[in-house]
Short mmCIF file of C-alpha atoms and ligand atoms in Angstrom, two decimals:
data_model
loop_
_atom_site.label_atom_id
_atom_site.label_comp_id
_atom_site.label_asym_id
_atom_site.label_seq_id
_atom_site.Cartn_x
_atom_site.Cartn_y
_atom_site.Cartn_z
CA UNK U 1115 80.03 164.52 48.15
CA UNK U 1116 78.14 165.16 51.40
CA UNK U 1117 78.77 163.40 54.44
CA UNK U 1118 76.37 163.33 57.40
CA UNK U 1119 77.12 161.68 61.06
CA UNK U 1120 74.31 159.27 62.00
CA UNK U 1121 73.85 158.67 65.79
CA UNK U 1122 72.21 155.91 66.76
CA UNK U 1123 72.27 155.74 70.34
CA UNK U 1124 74.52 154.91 73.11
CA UNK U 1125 75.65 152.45 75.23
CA UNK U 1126 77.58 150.97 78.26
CA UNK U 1127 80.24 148.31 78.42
CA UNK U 1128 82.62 147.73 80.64
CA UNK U 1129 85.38 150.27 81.03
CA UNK U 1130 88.22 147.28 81.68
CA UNK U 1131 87.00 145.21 78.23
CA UNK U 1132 87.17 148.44 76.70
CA UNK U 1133 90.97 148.92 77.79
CA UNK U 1134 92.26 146.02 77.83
CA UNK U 1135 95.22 145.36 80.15
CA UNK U 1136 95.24 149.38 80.97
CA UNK U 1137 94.45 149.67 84.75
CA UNK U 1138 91.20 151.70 85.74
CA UNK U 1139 93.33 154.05 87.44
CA UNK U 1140 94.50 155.34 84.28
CA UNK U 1141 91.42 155.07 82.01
CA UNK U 1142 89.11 156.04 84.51
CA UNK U 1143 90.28 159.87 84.11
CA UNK U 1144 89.48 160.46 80.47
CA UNK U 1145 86.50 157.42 80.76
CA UNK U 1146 84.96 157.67 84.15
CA UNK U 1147 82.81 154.55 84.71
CA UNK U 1148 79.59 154.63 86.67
CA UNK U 1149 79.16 152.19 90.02
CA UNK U 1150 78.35 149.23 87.83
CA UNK U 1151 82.44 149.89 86.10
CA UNK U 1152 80.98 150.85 83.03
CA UNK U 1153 81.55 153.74 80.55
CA UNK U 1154 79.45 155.48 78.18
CA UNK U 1155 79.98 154.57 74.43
CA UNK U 1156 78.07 156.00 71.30
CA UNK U 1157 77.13 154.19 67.97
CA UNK U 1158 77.86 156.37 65.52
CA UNK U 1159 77.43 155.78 61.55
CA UNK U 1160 78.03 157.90 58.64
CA UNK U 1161 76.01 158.69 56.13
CA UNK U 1162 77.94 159.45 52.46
CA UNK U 1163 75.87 161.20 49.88
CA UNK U 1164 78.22 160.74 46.03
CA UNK U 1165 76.17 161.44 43.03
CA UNK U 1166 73.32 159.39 42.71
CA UNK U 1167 74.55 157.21 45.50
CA UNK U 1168 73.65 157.19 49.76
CA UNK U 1169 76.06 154.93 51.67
CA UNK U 1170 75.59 154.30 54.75
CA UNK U 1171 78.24 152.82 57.03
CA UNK U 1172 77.50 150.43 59.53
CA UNK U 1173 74.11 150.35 60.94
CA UNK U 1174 74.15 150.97 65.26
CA UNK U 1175 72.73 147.68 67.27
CA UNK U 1176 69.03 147.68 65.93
CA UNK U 1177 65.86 147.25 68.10
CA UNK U 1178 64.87 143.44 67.32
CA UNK U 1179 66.87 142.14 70.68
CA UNK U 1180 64.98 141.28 73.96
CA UNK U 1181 64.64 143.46 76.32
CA UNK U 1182 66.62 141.32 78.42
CA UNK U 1183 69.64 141.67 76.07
CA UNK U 1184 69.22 145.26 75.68
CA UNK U 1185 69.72 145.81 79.51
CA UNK U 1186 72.91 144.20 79.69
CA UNK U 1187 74.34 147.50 77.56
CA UNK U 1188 72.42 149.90 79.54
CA UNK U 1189 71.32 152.10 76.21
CA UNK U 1190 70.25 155.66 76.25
CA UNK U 1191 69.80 158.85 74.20
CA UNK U 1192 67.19 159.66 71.89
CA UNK U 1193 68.61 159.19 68.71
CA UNK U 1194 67.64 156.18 66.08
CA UNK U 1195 69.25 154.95 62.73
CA UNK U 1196 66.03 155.96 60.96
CA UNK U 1197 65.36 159.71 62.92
CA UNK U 1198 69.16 160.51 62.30
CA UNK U 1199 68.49 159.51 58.28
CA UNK U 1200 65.48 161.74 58.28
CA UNK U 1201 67.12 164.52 60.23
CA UNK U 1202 69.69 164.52 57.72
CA UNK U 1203 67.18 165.03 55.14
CA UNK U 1204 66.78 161.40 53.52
CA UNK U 1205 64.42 158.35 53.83
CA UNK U 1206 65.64 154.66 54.90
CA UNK U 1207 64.37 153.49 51.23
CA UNK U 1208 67.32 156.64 49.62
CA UNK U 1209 69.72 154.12 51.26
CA UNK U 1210 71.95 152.17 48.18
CA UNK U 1211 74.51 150.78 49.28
CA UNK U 1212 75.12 149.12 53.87
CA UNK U 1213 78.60 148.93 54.10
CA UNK U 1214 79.13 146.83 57.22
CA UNK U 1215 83.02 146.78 58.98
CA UNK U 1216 82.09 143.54 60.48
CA UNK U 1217 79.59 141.85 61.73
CA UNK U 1218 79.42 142.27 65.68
CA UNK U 1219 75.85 143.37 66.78
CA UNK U 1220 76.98 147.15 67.74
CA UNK U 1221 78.17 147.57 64.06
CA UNK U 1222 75.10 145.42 62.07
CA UNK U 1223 72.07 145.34 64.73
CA UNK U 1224 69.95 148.09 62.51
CA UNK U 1225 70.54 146.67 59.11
CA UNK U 1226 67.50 143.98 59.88
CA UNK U 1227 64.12 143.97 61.63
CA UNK U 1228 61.57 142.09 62.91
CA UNK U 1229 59.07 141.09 60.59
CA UNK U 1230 56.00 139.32 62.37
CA UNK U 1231 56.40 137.12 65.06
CA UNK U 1232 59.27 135.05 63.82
CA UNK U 1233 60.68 136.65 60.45
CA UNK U 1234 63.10 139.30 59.74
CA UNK U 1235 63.22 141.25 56.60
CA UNK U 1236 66.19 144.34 55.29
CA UNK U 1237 65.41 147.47 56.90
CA UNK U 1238 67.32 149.27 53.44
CA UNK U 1239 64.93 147.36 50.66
CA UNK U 1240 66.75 149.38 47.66
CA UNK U 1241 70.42 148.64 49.04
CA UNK U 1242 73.00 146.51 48.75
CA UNK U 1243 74.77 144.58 51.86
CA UNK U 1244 78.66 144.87 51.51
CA UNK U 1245 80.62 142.77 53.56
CA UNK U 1246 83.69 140.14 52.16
CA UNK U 1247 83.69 136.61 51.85
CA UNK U 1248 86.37 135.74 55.09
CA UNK U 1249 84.78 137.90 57.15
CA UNK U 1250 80.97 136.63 56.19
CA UNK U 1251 82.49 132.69 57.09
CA UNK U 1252 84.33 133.96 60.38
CA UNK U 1253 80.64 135.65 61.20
CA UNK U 1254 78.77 132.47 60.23
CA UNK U 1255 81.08 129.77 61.94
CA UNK U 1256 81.82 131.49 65.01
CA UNK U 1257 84.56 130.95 67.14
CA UNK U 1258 83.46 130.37 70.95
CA UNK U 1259 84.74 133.15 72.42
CA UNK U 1260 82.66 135.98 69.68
CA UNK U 1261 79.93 133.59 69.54
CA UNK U 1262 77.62 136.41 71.62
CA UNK U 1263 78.63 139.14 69.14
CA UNK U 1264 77.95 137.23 65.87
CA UNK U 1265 73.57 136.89 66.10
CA UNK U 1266 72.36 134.63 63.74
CA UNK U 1267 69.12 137.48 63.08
CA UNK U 1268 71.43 139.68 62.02
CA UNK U 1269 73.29 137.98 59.43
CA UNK U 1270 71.70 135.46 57.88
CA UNK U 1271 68.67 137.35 56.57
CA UNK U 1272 70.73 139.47 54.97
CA UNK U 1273 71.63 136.64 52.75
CA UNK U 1274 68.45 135.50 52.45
CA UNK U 1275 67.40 138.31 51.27
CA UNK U 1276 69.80 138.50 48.06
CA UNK U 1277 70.87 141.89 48.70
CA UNK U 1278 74.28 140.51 49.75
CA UNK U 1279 77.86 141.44 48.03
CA UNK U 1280 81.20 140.98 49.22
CA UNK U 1281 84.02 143.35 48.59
CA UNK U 1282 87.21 141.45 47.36
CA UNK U 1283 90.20 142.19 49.45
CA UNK U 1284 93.42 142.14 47.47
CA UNK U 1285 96.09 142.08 50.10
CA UNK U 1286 95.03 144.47 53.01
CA UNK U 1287 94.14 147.52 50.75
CA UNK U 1288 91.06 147.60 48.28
CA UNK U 1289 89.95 150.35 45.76
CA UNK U 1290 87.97 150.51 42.80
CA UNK U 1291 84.90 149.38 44.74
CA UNK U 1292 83.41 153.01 45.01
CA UNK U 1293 84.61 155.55 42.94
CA UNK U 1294 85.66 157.68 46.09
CA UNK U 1295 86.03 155.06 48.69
CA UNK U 1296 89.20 152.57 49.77
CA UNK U 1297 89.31 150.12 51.93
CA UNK U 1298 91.43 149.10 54.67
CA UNK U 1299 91.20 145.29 56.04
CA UNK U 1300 92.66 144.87 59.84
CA UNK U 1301 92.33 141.19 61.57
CA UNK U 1302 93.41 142.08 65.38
CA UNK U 1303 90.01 142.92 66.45
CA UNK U 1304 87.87 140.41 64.12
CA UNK U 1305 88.87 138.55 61.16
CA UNK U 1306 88.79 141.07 57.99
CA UNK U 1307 87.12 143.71 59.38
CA UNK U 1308 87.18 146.44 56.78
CA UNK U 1309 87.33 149.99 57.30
CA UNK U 1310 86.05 152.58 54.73
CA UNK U 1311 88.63 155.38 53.80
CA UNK U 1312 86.62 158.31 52.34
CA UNK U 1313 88.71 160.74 49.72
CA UNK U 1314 86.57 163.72 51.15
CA UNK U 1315 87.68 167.07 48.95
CA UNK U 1316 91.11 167.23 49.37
CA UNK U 1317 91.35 165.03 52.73
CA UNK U 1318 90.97 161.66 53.39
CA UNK U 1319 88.75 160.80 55.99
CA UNK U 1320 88.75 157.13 57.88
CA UNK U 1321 85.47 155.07 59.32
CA UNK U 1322 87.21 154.02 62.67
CA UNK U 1323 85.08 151.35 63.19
CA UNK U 1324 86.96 149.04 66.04
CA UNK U 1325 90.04 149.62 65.28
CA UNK U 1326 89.96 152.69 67.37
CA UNK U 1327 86.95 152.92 69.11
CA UNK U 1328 88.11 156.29 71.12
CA UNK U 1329 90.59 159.01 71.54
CA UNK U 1330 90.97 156.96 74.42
CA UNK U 1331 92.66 154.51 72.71
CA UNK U 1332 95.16 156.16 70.59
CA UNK U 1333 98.18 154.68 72.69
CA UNK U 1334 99.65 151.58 71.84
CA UNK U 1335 99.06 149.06 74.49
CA UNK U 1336 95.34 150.46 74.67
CA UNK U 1337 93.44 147.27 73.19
CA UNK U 1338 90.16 146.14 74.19
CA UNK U 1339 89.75 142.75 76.15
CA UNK U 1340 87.48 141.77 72.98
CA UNK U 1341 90.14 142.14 70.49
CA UNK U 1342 90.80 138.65 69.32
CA UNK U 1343 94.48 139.04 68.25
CA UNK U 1344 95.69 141.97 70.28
CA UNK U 1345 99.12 141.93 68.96
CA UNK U 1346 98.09 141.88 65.96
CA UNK U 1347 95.79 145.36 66.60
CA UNK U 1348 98.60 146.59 68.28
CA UNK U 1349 100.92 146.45 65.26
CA UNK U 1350 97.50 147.37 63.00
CA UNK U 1351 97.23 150.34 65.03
CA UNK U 1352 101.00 151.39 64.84
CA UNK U 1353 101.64 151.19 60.96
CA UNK U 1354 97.84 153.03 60.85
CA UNK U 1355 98.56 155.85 62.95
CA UNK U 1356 101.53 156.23 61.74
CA UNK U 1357 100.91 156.41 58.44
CA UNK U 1358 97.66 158.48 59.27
CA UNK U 1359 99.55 161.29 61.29
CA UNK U 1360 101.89 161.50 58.44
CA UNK U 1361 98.98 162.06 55.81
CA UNK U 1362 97.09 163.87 57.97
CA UNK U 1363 93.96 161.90 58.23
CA UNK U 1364 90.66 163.13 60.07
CA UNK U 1365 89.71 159.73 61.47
CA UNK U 1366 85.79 159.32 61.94
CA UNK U 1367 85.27 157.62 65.92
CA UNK U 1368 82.40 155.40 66.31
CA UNK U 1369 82.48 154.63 69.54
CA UNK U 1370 83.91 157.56 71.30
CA UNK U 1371 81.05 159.62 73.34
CA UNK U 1372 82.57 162.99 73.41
CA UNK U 1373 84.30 162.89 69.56
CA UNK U 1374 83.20 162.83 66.18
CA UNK U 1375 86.39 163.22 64.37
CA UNK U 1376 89.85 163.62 65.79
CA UNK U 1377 93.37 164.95 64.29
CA UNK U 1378 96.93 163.01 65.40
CA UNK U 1379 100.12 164.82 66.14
CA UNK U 1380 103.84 162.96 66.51
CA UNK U 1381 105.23 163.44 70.25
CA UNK U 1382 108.82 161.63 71.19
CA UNK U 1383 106.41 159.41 72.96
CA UNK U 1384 104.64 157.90 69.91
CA UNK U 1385 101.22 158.85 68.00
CA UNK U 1386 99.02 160.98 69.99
CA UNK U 1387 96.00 163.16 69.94
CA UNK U 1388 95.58 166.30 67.62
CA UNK U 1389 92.88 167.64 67.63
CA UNK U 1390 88.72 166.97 68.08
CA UNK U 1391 86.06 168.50 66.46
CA UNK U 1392 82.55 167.69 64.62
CA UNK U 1393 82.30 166.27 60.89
CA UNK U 1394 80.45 169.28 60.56
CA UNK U 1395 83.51 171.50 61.27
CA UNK U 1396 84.89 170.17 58.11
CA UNK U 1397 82.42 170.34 55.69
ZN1 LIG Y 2795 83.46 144.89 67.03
#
């Protein structure tokens, strides 16, 4: 198995959504935010080469939105879904198998384009779309308050383009789907978003996705504002960690700027950080 880190870009969103009831005073000396409050985020996928198989997980935000939208985030960097791919040595039509956590536009954006002036069509023609069946209805009957992060472009055509399956979650754990990945399903930040736990050689190795977006937010009460349940994370993140830190898991960040991976060590005062380092420290 090869894995590859796929950097999409980065973004901006607003350091107090991103920390939830934390005050700025505290977040704003591992997250400084600029004079518009907000902090720099990356969107960062992983690639997973296994036999005849390239998995890609998650997909970055795309480049079908306006202009208009795009400024809101305040994107920057040089780095694309489809240079990344190449860089690492592959073509978007290698790609089998999207795995998508969920379906908020950060995580799903690049998975469709534009085709002409008002169709769309897969970006990955040979793969197949994974998502699961509670999480596709949450997406498609949005509640009011995600309605902005669910886009209709990015979702439906993946249906209508019959390249969609949905992973079966038994209980909150699934295997068997890929011969060497689990899944994990947590419900604080969306409903059923599911995160991809990679047995890497003799390691396992978790996709992060949003249920911890940063080192920043290894502490407990550290929740984003967008978090739909944030007890619920909360108590996701403690029996994670904990169970992460005792199993020694090199979790995979998404979200977090300055980290690709990071290590957790037990302190009297809970979970905290281990160590940080680059995938490609570990391969
Ligand atoms: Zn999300």
């Amino acid at each position: 198995m090869n894995l590859y880190p796929i950097s999409t870009g980065n973004f901006k969103l607003d350091g107090g959504a991103m920390f939830g009831v934390v005050p700025k005073s505290i977040w704003n000396r591992t997250n400084p935010a600029d004079a518009n409050n907000m902090c720099s985020w990356s969107m960062r996928c992983l690639l997973i080469e296994d036999g005849d198989r390239l998995m890609l997980v998650d997909t970055g935000i795309g480049d079908k939105q306006s202009e208009k939208f795009f400024s809101y985030y305040d994107m920057f960097g040089d780095d694309t879904l489809e240079k990344s791919i190449n860089a690492a040595g592959f073509k978007l039509d290698d790609i089998t198998d999207v795995i998508l956590t969920h379906l908020h536009f950060d995580h799903c954006g690049g998975a469709i384009a534009r085709q002409g002036e008002k169709g769309f069509r897969p970006v990955f023609k040979n793969a197949t779309y994974w998502s699961n069946e509670r999480h596709w209805k949450w997406a498609t009957e949005p509640n009011k308050r995600e309605k902005a992060s669910f886009l209709s472009e990015n979702i439906l055509p993946i249906q209508e383009s019959g390249q969609l399956k949905f992973i079966d979650r038994i209980d909150d754990f699934t295997a068997n789907v890929f011969p060497n990945i689990d899944f994990q399903f947590v419900d604080g930040h969306t409903d059923s978003q599911m995160l991809p736990i990679i047995n890497y050689k003799d390691q396992k190795l978790v996709f992060m996705a949003d249920l911890l977006p940063s080192v920043g937010h290894i502490p407990l009460p550290y929740v984003m504002g967008y978090d739909t349940r944030p007890l619920l994370t909360l108590s996701e993140k403690e029996s994670f960690l904990d169970k992460a830190e005792r199993e020694n898991y090199t979790l995979f960040l998404e979200h977090d700027y300055n980290n690709e991976c990071c290590t957790l060590i037990r302190t009297d005062r809970g979970i905290r950080l281990g160590e940080t380092f680059d995938l490609k420290e570990i391969l």
